[in-house]
XYZ file of N, CA, C and O in Angstrom:
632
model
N -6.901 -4.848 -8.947
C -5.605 -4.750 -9.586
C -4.529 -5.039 -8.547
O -4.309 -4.181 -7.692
N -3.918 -6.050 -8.551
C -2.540 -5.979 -8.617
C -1.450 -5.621 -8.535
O -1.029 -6.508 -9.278
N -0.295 -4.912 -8.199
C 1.059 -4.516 -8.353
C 2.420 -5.160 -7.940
O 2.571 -5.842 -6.927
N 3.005 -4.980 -8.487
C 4.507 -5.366 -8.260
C 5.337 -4.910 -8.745
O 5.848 -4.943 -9.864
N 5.676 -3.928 -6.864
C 6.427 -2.582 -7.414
C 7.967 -2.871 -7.152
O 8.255 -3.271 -6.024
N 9.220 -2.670 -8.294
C 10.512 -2.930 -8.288
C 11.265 -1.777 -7.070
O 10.555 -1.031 -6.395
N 12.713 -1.800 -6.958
C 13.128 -1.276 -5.756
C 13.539 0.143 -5.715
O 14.181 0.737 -4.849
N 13.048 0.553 -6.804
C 13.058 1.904 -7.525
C 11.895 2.620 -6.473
O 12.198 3.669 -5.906
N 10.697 2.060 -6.273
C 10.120 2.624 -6.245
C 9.287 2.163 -4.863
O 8.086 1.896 -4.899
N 10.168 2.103 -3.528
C 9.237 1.420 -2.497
C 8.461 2.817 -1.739
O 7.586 2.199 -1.132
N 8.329 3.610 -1.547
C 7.378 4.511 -0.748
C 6.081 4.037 -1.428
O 5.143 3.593 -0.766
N 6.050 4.169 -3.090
C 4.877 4.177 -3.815
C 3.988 2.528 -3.282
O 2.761 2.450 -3.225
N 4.829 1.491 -2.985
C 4.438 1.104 -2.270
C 3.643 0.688 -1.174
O 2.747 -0.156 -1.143
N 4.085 1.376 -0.319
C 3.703 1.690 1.036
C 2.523 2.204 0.637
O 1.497 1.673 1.064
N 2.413 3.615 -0.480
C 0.864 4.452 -0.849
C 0.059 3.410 -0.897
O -0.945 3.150 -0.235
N 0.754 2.666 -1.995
C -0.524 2.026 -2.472
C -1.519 0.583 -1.431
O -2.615 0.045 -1.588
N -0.306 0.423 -0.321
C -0.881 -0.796 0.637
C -1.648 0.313 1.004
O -2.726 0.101 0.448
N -1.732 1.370 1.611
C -2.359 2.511 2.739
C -3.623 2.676 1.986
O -4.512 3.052 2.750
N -4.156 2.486 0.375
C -5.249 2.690 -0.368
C -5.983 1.247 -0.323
O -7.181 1.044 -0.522
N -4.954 0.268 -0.007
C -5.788 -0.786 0.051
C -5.137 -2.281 -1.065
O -5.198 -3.502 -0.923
N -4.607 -1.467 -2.031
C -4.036 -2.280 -3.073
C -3.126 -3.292 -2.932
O -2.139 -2.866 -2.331
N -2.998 -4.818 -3.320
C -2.144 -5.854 -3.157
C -0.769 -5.036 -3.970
O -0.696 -4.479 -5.065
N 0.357 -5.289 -2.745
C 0.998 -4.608 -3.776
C 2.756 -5.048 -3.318
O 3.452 -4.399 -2.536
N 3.185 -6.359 -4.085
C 4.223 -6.739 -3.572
C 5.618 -5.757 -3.742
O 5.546 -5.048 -4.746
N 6.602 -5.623 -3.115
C 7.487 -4.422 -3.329
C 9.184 -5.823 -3.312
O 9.619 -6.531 -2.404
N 9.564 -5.664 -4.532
C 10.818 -6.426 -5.377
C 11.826 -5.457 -5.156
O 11.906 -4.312 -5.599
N 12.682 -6.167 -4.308
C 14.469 -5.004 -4.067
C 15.264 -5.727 -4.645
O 16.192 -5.066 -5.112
N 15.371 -7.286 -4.923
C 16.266 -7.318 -6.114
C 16.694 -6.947 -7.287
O 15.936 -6.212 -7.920
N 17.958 -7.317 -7.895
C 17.964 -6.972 -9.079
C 17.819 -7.526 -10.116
O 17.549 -6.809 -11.079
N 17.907 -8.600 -10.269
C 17.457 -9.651 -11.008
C 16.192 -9.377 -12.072
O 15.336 -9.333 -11.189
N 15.437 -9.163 -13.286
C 14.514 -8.866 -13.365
C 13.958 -10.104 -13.788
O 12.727 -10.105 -13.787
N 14.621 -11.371 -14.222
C 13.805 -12.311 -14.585
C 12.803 -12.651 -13.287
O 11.615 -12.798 -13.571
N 13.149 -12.771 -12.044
C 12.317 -13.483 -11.381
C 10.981 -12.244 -10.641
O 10.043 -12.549 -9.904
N 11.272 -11.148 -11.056
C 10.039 -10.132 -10.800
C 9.201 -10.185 -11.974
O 7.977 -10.061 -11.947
N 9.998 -10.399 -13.145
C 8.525 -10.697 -14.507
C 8.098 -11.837 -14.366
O 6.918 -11.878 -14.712
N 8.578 -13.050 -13.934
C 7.906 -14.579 -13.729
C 7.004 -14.313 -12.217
O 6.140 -15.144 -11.934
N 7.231 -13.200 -11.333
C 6.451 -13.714 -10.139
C 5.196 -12.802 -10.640
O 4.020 -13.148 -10.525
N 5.736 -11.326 -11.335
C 4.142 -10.742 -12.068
C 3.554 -11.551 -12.918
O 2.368 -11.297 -13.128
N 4.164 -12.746 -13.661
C 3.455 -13.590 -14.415
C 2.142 -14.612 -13.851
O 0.930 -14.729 -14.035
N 2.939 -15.078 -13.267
C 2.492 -16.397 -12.065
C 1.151 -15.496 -11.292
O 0.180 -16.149 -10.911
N 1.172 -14.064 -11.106
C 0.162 -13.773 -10.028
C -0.531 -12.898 -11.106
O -1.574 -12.657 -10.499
N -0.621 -12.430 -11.977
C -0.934 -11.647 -12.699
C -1.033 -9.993 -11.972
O -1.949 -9.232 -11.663
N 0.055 -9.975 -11.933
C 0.123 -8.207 -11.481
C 1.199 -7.607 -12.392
O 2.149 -8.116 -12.984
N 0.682 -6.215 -12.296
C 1.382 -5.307 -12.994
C 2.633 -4.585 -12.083
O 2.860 -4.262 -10.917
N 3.199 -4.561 -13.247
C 5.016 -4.375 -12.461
C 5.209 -2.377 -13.313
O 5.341 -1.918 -14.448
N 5.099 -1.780 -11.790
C 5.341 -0.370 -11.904
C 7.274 -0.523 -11.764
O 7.763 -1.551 -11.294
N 7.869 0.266 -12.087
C 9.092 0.479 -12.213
C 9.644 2.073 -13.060
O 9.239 2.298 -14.201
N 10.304 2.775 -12.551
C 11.453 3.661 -13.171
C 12.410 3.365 -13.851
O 13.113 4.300 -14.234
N 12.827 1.808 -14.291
C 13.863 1.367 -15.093
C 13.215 1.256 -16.807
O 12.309 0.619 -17.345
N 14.370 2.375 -17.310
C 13.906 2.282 -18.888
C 14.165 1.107 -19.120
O 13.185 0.582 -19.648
N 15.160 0.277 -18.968
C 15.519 -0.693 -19.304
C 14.473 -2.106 -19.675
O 14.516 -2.903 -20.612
N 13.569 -1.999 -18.514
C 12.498 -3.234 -18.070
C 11.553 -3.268 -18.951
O 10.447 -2.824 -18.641
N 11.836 -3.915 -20.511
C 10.479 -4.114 -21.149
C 9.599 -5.095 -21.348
O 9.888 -5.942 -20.502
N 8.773 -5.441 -21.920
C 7.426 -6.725 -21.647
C 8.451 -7.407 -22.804
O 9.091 -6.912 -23.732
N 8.296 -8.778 -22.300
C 9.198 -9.849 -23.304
C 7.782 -11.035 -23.907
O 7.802 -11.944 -24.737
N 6.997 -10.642 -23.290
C 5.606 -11.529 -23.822
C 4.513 -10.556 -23.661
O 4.399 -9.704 -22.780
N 3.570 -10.863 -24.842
C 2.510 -10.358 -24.563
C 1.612 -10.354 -23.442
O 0.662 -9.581 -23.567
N 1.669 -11.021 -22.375
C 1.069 -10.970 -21.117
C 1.673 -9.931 -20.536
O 0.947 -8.981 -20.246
N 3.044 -9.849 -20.238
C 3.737 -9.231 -19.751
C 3.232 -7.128 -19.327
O 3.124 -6.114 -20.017
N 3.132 -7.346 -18.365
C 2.060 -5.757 -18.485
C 3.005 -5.154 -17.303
O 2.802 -5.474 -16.132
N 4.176 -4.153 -17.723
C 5.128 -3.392 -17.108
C 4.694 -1.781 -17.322
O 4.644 -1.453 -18.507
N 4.406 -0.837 -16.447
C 4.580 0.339 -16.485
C 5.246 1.074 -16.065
O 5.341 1.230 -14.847
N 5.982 1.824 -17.011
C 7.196 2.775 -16.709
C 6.319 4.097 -15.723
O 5.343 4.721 -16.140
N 7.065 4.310 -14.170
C 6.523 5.359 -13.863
C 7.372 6.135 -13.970
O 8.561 5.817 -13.940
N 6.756 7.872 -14.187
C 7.653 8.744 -14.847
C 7.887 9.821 -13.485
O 8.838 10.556 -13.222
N 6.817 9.614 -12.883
C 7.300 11.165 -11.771
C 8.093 10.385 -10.638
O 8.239 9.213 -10.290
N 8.667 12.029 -10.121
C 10.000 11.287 -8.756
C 9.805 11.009 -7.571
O 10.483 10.235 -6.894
N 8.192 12.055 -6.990
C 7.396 11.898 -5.969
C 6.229 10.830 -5.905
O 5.312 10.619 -6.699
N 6.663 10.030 -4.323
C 5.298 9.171 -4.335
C 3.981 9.894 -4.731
O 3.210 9.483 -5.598
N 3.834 10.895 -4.073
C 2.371 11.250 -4.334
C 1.947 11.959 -5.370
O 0.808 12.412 -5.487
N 2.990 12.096 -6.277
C 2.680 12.613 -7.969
C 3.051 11.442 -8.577
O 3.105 11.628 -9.792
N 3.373 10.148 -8.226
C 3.319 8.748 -8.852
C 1.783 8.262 -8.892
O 1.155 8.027 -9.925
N 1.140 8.123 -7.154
C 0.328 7.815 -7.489
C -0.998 8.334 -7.910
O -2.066 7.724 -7.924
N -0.623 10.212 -8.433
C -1.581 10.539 -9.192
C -1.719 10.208 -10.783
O -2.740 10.136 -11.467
N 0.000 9.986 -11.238
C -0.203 9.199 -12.579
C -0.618 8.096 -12.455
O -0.717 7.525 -13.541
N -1.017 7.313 -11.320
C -1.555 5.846 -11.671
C -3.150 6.384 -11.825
O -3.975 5.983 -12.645
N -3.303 7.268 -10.932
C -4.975 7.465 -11.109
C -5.487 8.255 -12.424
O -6.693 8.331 -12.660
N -4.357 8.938 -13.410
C -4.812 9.096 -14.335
C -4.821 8.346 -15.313
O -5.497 8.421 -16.339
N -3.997 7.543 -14.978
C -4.106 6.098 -16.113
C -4.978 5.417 -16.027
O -5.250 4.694 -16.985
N -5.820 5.376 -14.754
C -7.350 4.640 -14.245
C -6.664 3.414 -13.814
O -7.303 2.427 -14.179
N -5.461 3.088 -13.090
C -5.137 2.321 -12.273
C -5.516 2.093 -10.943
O -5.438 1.022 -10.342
N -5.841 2.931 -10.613
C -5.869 3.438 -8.869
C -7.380 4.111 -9.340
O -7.800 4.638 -10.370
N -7.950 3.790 -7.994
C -9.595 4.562 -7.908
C -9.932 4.469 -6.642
O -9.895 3.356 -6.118
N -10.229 5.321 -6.077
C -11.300 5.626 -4.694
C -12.436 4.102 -4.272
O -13.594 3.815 -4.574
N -11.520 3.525 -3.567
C -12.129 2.599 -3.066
C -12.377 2.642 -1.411
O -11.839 1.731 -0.783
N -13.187 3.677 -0.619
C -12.690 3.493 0.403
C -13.226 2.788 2.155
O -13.123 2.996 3.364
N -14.104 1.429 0.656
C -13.723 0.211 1.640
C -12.649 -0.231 2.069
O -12.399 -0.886 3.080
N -11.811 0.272 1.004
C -10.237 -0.629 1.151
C -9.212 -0.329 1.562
O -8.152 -0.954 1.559
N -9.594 1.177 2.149
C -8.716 1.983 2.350
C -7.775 1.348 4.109
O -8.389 0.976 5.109
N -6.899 1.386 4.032
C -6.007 0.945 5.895
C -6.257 -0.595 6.134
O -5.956 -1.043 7.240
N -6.748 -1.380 5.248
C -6.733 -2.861 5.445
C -5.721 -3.168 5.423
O -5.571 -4.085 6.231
N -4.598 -2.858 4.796
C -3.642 -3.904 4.416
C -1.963 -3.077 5.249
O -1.602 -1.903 5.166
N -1.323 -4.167 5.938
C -0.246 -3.947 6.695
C 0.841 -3.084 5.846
O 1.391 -3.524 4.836
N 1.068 -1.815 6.389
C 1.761 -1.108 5.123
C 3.250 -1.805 5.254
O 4.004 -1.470 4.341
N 3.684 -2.508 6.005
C 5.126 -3.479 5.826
C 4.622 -4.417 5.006
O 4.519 -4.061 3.833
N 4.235 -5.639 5.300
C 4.748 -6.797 4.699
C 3.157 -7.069 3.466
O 3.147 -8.023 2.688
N 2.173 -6.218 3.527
C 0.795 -6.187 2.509
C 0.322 -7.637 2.927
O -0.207 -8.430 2.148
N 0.584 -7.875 4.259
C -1.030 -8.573 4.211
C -2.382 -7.868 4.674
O -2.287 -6.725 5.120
N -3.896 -8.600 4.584
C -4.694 -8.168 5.141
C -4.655 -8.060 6.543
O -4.406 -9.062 7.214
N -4.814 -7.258 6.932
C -5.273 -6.890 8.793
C -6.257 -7.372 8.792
O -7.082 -7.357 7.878
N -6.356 -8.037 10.130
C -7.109 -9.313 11.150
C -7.961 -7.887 12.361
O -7.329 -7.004 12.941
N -9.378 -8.091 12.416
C -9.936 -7.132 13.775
C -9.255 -7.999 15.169
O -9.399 -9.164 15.539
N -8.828 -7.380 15.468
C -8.419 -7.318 16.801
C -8.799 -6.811 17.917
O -8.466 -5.676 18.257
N -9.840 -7.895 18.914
C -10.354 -7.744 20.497
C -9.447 -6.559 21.126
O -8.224 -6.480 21.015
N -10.124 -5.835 21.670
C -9.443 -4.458 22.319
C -8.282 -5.194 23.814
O -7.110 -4.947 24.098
N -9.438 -6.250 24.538
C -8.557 -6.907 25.732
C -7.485 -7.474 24.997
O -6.454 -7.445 25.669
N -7.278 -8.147 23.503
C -5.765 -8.778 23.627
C -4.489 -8.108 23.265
O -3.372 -8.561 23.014
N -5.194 -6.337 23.327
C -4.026 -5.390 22.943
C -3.249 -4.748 24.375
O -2.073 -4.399 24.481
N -4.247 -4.726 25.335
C -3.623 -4.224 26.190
C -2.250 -4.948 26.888
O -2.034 -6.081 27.319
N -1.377 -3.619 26.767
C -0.110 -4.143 27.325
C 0.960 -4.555 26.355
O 2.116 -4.851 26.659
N 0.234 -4.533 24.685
C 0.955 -4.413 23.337
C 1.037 -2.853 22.945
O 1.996 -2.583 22.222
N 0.392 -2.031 23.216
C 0.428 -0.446 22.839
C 0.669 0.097 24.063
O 0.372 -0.503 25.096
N 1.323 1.482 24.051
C 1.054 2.613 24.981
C -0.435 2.683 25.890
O -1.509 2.908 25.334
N -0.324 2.492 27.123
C -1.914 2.868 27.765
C -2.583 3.971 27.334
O -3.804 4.114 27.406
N -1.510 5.050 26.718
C -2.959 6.743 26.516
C -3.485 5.598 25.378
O -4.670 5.270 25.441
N -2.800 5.113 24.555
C -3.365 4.286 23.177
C -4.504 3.726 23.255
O -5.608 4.084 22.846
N -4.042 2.501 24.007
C -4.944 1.380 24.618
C -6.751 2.233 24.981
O -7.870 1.872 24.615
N -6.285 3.498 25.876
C -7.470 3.776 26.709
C -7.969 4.662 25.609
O -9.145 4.896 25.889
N -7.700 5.170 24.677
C -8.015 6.420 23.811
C -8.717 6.028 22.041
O -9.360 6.664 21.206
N -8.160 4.680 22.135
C -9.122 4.138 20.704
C -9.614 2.725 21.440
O -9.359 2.127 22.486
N -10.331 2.575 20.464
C -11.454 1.531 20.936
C -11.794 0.474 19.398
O -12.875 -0.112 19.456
N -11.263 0.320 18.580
C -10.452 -0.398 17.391
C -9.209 -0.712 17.176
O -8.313 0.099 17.410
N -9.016 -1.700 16.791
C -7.961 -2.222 16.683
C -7.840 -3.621 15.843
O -8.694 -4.503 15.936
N -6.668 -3.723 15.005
C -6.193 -4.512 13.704
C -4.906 -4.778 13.652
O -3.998 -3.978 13.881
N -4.765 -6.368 13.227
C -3.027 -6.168 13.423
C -2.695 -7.346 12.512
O -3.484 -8.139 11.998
N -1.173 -7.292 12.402
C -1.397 -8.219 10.666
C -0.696 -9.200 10.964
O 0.431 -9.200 11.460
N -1.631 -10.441 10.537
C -1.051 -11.789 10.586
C 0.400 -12.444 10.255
O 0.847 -13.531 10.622
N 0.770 -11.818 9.748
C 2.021 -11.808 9.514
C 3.480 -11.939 10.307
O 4.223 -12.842 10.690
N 3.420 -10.054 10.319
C 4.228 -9.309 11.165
C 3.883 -9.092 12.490
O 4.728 -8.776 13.327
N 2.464 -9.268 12.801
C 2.034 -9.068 14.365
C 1.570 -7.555 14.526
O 0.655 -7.219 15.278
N 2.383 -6.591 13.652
C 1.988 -5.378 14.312
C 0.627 -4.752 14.146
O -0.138 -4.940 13.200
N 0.435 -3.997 15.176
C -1.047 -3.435 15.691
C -1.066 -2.233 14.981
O -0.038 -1.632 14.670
N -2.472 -1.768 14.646
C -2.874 -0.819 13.943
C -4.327 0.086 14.397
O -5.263 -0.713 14.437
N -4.616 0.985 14.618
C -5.643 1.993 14.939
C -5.739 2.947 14.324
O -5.058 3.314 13.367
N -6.875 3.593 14.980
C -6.835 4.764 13.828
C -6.599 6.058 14.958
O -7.254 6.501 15.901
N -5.437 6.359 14.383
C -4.871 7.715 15.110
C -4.307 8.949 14.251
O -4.389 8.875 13.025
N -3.759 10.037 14.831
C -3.096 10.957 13.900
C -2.628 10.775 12.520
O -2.676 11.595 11.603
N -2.105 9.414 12.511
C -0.908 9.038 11.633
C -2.469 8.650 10.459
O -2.499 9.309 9.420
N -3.534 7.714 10.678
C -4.198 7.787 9.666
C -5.160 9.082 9.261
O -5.782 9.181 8.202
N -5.143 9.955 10.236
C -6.058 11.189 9.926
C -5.310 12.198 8.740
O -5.788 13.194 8.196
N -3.594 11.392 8.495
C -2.691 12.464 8.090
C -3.182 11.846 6.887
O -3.915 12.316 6.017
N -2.629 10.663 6.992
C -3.036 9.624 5.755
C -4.664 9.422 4.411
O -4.880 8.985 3.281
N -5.523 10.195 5.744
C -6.817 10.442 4.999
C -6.839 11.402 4.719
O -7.610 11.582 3.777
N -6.042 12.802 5.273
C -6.152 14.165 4.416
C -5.119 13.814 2.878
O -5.543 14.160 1.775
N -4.049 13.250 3.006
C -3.281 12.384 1.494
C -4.552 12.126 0.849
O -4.852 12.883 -0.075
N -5.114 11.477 1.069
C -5.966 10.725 0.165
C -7.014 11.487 -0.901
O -7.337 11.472 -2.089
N -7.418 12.390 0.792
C -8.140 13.340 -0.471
C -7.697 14.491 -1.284
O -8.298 15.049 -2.202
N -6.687 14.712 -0.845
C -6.219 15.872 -1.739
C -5.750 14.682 -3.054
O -6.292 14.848 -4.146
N -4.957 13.760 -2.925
C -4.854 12.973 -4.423
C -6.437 12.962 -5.002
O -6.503 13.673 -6.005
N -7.525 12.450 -4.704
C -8.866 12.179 -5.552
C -9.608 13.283 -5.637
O -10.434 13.321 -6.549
N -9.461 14.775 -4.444
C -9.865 15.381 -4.955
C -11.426 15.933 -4.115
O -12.090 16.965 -4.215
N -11.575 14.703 -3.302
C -12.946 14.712 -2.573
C -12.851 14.602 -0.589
O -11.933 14.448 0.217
N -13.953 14.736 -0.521
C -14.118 14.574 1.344
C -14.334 13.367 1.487
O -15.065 12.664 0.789
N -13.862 13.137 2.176
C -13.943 11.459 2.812
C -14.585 11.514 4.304
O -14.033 12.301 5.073
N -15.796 10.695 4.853
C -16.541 10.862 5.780
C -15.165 10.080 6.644
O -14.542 9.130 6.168
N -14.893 10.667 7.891
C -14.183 10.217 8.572
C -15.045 9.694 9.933
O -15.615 10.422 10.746
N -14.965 8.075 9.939
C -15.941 8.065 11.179
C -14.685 7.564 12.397
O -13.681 6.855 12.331
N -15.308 8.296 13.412
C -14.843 8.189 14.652
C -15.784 8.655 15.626
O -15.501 8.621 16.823
């Protein structure tokens, strides 16, 4: 699945790159050209605007109703939008949603902090934007999120 989330709603965003999900994030206001780019790619357009309704039957817009990211993206998982995938989980650059590239440990050094550098031994960084990614505090916080949304233990390897 898909998303294309309007400017209502960018943290949910960010959740949903951190789960793994393609998930373009629209800050204009304009809505014709966010229903033609969900058209063109076939993704579903989350939004808080009552206003934004499907003008074609393709057209697949969901109104989200809660105010918190992380009670948003438990209504996506009760809608069976969102599911525990967690191959997919930290692939994708939580800025710009591309896939993260593995990244040789020698071509980081001297791009991160040395405790960094010397203290993980993985490393990913996104074609894009360039920036580097590991697995540190910030995703251990990110994997206790995860499971309290689904509910389950997640084998954490390190």
């Amino acid at each position: 699945m898909k998303f294309l989330v309007d400017r209502m709603l960018g943290k949910l965003a960010k959740e949903l790159r951190m789960l793994g999900y393609d998930t373009l994030y629209y800050w204009g206001e304009n809505t014709y050209p966010l229903i033609k780019r969900a058209r063109d790619e076939g993704r579903v357009i989350l939004t808080r605007n009552t206003k934004l309704l499907p003008r074609r039957p393709e057209d697949r817009i969901l109104r989200i109703m809660e105010d918190k990211p992380l009670l948003q993206l438990k209504e996506l998982i009760k809608k069976g939008l969102v599911s525990l995938k967690e191959e997919s989980f930290f692939t994708r650059c939580l800025l710009c949603n591309h896939l993260l590239d593995e990244m040789p440990r020698e071509e980081v050094e001297g791009n991160v902090p040395d405790f960094i550098f010397y203290q993980q031994k993985e490393f990913s960084r996104c074609p894009q934007c360039l920036r580097i990614y590991w697995k540190g505090s910030h995703q251990d916080h990110m994997q206790k999120k995860i499971e309290e949304l689904f509910q389950v233990k997640i084998q954490n390897e390190k």
